[in-house]
XYZ file of C-alpha atoms in Angstrom:
342
model
C 132.880 80.849 100.532
C 129.329 82.219 100.734
C 128.000 83.473 104.043
C 125.528 81.150 105.753
C 121.834 81.625 105.170
C 120.306 82.632 108.474
C 117.083 83.937 110.037
C 117.103 85.887 113.295
C 113.375 86.220 114.096
C 114.045 87.317 117.703
C 116.286 90.248 116.754
C 114.760 93.742 117.125
C 116.526 96.667 115.532
C 113.992 99.198 114.263
C 114.204 102.819 115.445
C 111.510 104.511 117.534
C 110.704 108.095 116.542
C 108.731 110.367 118.855
C 106.447 112.404 116.627
C 105.266 114.717 119.430
C 106.979 117.881 118.066
C 104.957 117.538 114.858
C 101.749 116.362 116.530
C 101.411 119.412 118.801
C 99.783 122.159 116.696
C 100.172 124.774 119.457
C 103.844 124.100 120.146
C 106.728 126.346 119.158
C 108.130 123.820 116.701
C 111.014 122.915 118.985
C 112.343 119.456 118.154
C 110.845 119.295 114.670
C 114.183 119.498 112.896
C 115.663 116.605 114.867
C 112.484 114.541 114.417
C 112.562 115.109 110.652
C 116.239 114.191 110.575
C 115.431 110.961 112.428
C 112.687 110.148 109.901
C 115.103 110.783 107.041
C 117.739 108.516 108.583
C 115.188 105.756 109.254
C 113.934 105.899 105.662
C 117.490 105.750 104.328
C 118.546 102.787 106.445
C 115.419 100.771 107.173
C 112.271 101.923 105.404
C 110.553 100.682 108.592
C 110.298 102.312 112.018
C 108.046 102.910 115.013
C 106.160 106.182 115.424
C 105.412 107.159 119.014
C 101.967 108.756 118.734
C 101.034 108.427 122.417
C 100.363 112.183 122.559
C 97.885 111.827 119.677
C 95.912 108.633 120.335
C 94.260 107.336 123.484
C 95.448 103.682 123.745
C 91.896 102.593 124.572
C 90.729 103.664 121.111
C 92.688 101.166 118.973
C 92.203 98.504 121.644
C 88.450 98.896 121.151
C 88.931 98.553 117.394
C 90.631 95.213 117.984
C 87.800 94.085 120.271
C 85.066 94.737 117.725
C 87.225 93.242 114.965
C 87.373 90.019 116.968
C 83.602 90.205 117.301
C 83.282 90.304 113.513
C 85.752 87.489 112.832
C 83.941 85.308 115.387
C 80.694 85.504 113.374
C 79.516 82.418 111.466
C 81.199 82.159 108.075
C 77.922 82.636 106.208
C 77.413 85.970 107.987
C 80.865 87.205 107.033
C 80.363 86.080 103.429
C 77.442 88.512 103.124
C 80.149 91.211 102.842
C 82.229 89.298 100.248
C 84.450 91.305 97.905
C 82.414 90.107 94.905
C 79.399 91.997 96.242
C 81.195 95.301 95.632
C 84.072 96.099 93.256
C 86.311 93.175 94.175
C 88.397 95.366 96.482
C 85.973 96.385 99.251
C 84.554 93.919 101.744
C 85.375 90.571 103.284
C 88.175 88.289 102.050
C 87.889 84.776 103.422
C 90.752 82.733 104.865
C 93.286 81.998 102.106
C 91.666 84.316 99.535
C 94.611 86.709 99.605
C 97.563 85.247 97.689
C 101.215 86.334 97.984
C 104.020 84.868 95.901
C 101.586 82.356 94.461
C 100.584 80.921 97.844
C 97.387 81.517 99.862
C 97.905 83.617 102.965
C 96.597 82.255 106.238
C 94.427 85.218 107.180
C 91.004 86.742 106.598
C 90.240 90.436 106.313
C 87.865 93.325 105.869
C 88.898 95.835 103.217
C 87.844 99.502 103.100
C 88.805 102.222 100.622
C 88.151 105.936 100.344
C 84.487 106.545 99.425
C 83.991 107.757 95.851
C 81.452 109.880 94.028
C 78.882 107.986 91.958
C 79.972 104.460 93.013
C 79.945 101.799 90.304
C 80.806 98.270 91.400
C 81.674 97.305 87.807
C 84.650 99.701 87.829
C 87.935 98.800 89.613
C 88.103 100.361 93.107
C 84.906 102.350 92.474
C 82.382 100.426 94.564
C 80.959 101.067 98.008
C 82.389 99.990 101.343
C 80.606 97.154 103.122
C 80.297 97.642 106.877
C 79.411 94.951 109.434
C 76.130 95.396 111.284
C 77.956 95.251 114.637
C 76.853 98.233 116.781
C 79.431 101.022 116.760
C 81.724 99.297 114.258
C 81.457 101.813 111.443
C 81.482 104.888 113.689
C 84.584 103.818 115.598
C 86.532 102.857 112.483
C 85.580 106.027 110.650
C 86.968 108.060 113.557
C 90.207 106.056 113.306
C 90.355 106.679 109.556
C 90.116 110.437 110.088
C 92.932 110.321 112.647
C 95.155 108.284 110.337
C 94.480 110.651 107.422
C 95.613 113.581 109.567
C 98.614 111.569 110.759
C 99.516 110.887 107.134
C 99.618 114.592 106.297
C 101.678 115.327 109.409
C 104.232 112.614 108.601
C 104.401 113.732 104.966
C 105.242 117.279 106.053
C 107.831 116.039 108.543
C 109.437 113.881 105.848
C 109.413 116.809 103.427
C 111.325 118.787 106.030
C 113.791 115.915 106.464
C 114.442 115.941 102.725
C 115.160 119.673 102.809
C 112.193 120.644 100.647
C 111.436 124.330 100.239
C 107.985 125.611 101.316
C 107.029 125.848 97.646
C 108.126 122.246 96.998
C 106.175 121.016 100.018
C 103.053 122.849 98.831
C 103.365 121.122 95.455
C 103.711 117.700 97.090
C 100.899 118.435 99.540
C 98.546 119.040 96.639
C 99.242 115.472 95.516
C 98.295 113.873 98.868
C 95.699 116.165 100.487
C 92.772 113.980 99.388
C 94.336 110.589 100.038
C 92.832 107.587 98.252
C 93.407 105.623 101.443
C 93.008 101.912 102.102
C 92.347 100.293 105.485
C 92.407 96.601 106.244
C 91.194 94.795 109.356
C 93.036 91.474 109.375
C 92.455 88.337 111.437
C 95.258 85.784 111.743
C 94.533 82.339 113.158
C 97.616 80.407 114.269
C 99.652 79.150 111.338
C 98.970 75.404 110.933
C 101.961 73.123 111.414
C 103.551 72.377 108.048
C 101.526 75.048 106.210
C 102.960 75.653 102.728
C 103.077 79.425 103.005
C 102.937 82.202 105.577
C 100.305 84.085 107.495
C 101.162 86.765 104.953
C 103.967 86.162 102.470
C 106.993 88.421 102.008
C 106.106 91.559 100.074
C 106.692 95.291 99.732
C 103.921 97.874 99.974
C 103.325 99.602 96.659
C 102.037 102.907 98.007
C 103.016 105.831 100.198
C 102.881 105.276 103.990
C 101.562 102.394 106.080
C 100.507 102.894 109.713
C 100.025 99.580 111.490
C 98.321 99.038 114.812
C 98.310 95.429 115.994
C 97.264 93.601 119.128
C 100.072 92.692 121.591
C 100.880 89.344 119.910
C 104.698 89.062 119.654
C 106.810 87.331 117.041
C 104.438 87.698 114.085
C 105.394 90.697 111.932
C 108.919 90.344 110.548
C 110.907 92.935 108.610
C 113.834 92.259 106.294
C 116.703 94.505 107.396
C 119.559 94.797 104.926
C 122.827 93.845 106.578
C 125.972 93.119 104.551
C 127.603 89.780 105.302
C 124.472 87.856 106.226
C 122.489 86.263 103.421
C 118.826 85.369 103.658
C 116.821 83.835 100.869
C 113.810 85.964 100.047
C 110.610 85.313 98.182
C 109.789 87.148 94.995
C 106.744 87.063 92.746
C 109.134 86.805 89.808
C 110.297 83.311 90.641
C 110.502 80.569 93.257
C 111.426 81.435 96.877
C 115.098 80.611 96.319
C 115.312 82.624 93.091
C 117.940 85.003 94.505
C 119.485 86.145 97.765
C 120.202 89.451 99.453
C 122.339 90.446 102.424
C 120.252 90.922 105.535
C 118.248 89.418 108.374
C 114.593 89.052 109.315
C 113.843 91.008 112.501
C 110.713 91.105 114.621
C 108.600 94.261 114.690
C 106.622 93.487 117.828
C 103.976 95.975 119.015
C 105.185 98.737 121.336
C 102.630 100.545 123.538
C 101.823 104.036 122.268
C 103.345 103.351 118.861
C 102.322 102.362 115.385
C 104.687 100.624 113.014
C 105.279 102.771 109.947
C 106.849 101.814 106.642
C 107.324 103.552 103.328
C 105.972 102.086 100.118
C 107.388 101.980 96.612
C 105.970 105.389 95.718
C 108.598 106.870 98.025
C 111.247 105.104 95.969
C 109.965 107.066 92.974
C 109.611 110.357 94.863
C 113.201 110.072 96.140
C 114.651 108.740 92.883
C 115.750 105.567 94.683
C 117.190 107.345 97.733
C 114.644 105.606 99.986
C 113.876 101.913 99.579
C 110.660 100.072 100.356
C 111.316 97.070 102.583
C 110.224 93.436 102.462
C 108.062 92.257 105.347
C 105.972 89.221 106.185
C 103.766 87.772 108.924
C 104.576 84.402 110.472
C 102.085 83.893 113.287
C 102.986 80.663 115.047
C 101.430 81.613 118.384
C 98.274 80.112 119.839
C 95.980 83.154 119.865
C 93.932 84.814 117.130
C 95.941 87.878 116.060
C 94.337 91.097 114.821
C 96.116 93.874 112.956
C 94.769 97.106 111.470
C 97.008 98.578 108.755
C 96.055 101.969 107.318
C 97.588 102.807 103.955
C 97.939 106.547 103.416
C 98.099 106.907 99.652
C 98.362 109.893 97.288
C 95.302 111.396 95.651
C 93.670 109.218 93.002
C 94.972 111.368 90.111
C 98.339 112.242 91.674
C 101.415 112.246 89.452
C 104.233 110.520 91.349
C 107.622 111.651 90.053
C 111.112 112.306 91.507
C 111.236 115.260 93.880
C 113.816 118.001 93.245
C 114.910 117.890 96.897
C 115.845 114.203 96.629
C 117.735 114.796 93.397
C 119.661 117.641 95.057
C 120.741 115.306 97.860
C 121.947 112.739 95.336
C 123.823 115.334 93.291
C 125.472 116.820 96.374
C 126.539 113.473 97.835
C 130.104 112.556 96.806
C 130.293 109.255 94.960
C 133.241 107.208 96.275
C 135.562 105.559 93.829
C 135.272 101.780 93.937
C 137.800 99.189 92.838
C 136.413 96.373 90.739
C 137.955 92.910 91.119
C 137.550 89.632 89.297
C 139.481 86.382 89.282
C 142.337 88.088 87.486
C 142.707 90.835 90.071
C 142.026 94.588 89.920
C 140.871 95.723 86.506
C 139.807 99.369 86.622
C 138.400 102.168 88.704
C 134.763 103.073 88.101
C 132.191 105.350 89.610
C 128.818 103.813 90.394
C 125.814 105.612 88.930
């Protein structure tokens, strides 16, 4: 008999990792090994975790980003439309409510989209336009400072993860050269309450395609949900390859509510390639049923534009050195043979 299909939106199970040993450039490095080991374990089991960066970011700084984001989203629609995506390269600018589509359904949010500036912008080329900034005083300056901090954080986390994978200094230098000029993406997202009976989500279930995501969100609880794999519990999940009930996977949806001093971090599908499948990108979604207007600011730390993403030798070594247990295969006729999974 199949296990029941269940959602546990109030369950919280994601690890919190204090990044202080890696954030302190003048420290003696004490605690870095254990922090890297914790990152490695979190990537193996969850693909999602909290990063305590309270020693790196003044909490007033992201709170101010949320305040001015609300100021933008409160503008008349015609003012926001002056920054429409179509006015740039289709990727930079304002996306109106429902313009973003996930799993074939409009998402109930609006957003501002920014990408790494490029040389010789050409709005006719994909991703090669110019960013469109609101005329709100201080908006651009404050967000550009945040971008610089998140870029530095990305390099720090990449080095810590390289250490957790057991990469040699030479291997880390090679990887660093692929991410030291990140073609980053930042979104400023506004979520009105999800209408009753809405045929979709605030943001549908998806995996991030890239490298690392650092998410700061306002204190709204019960909105961001992460799919945590857990054998024995089956939850239907959405997929762009078919209808929502196309297939099932063992696991539960858990809340990833904001924690003071932390950003939520998750790995994207590029890490699946780098680790030859050792790490797995994780499904997540936003279901904002509260009464307030929620704001979130995800920063996507991506590799360089011309980076070649391929399996890392350190990850392959781990896989080769890990014993593969023998597994018995059963069918309706009973045990058939012993095989080794590949």
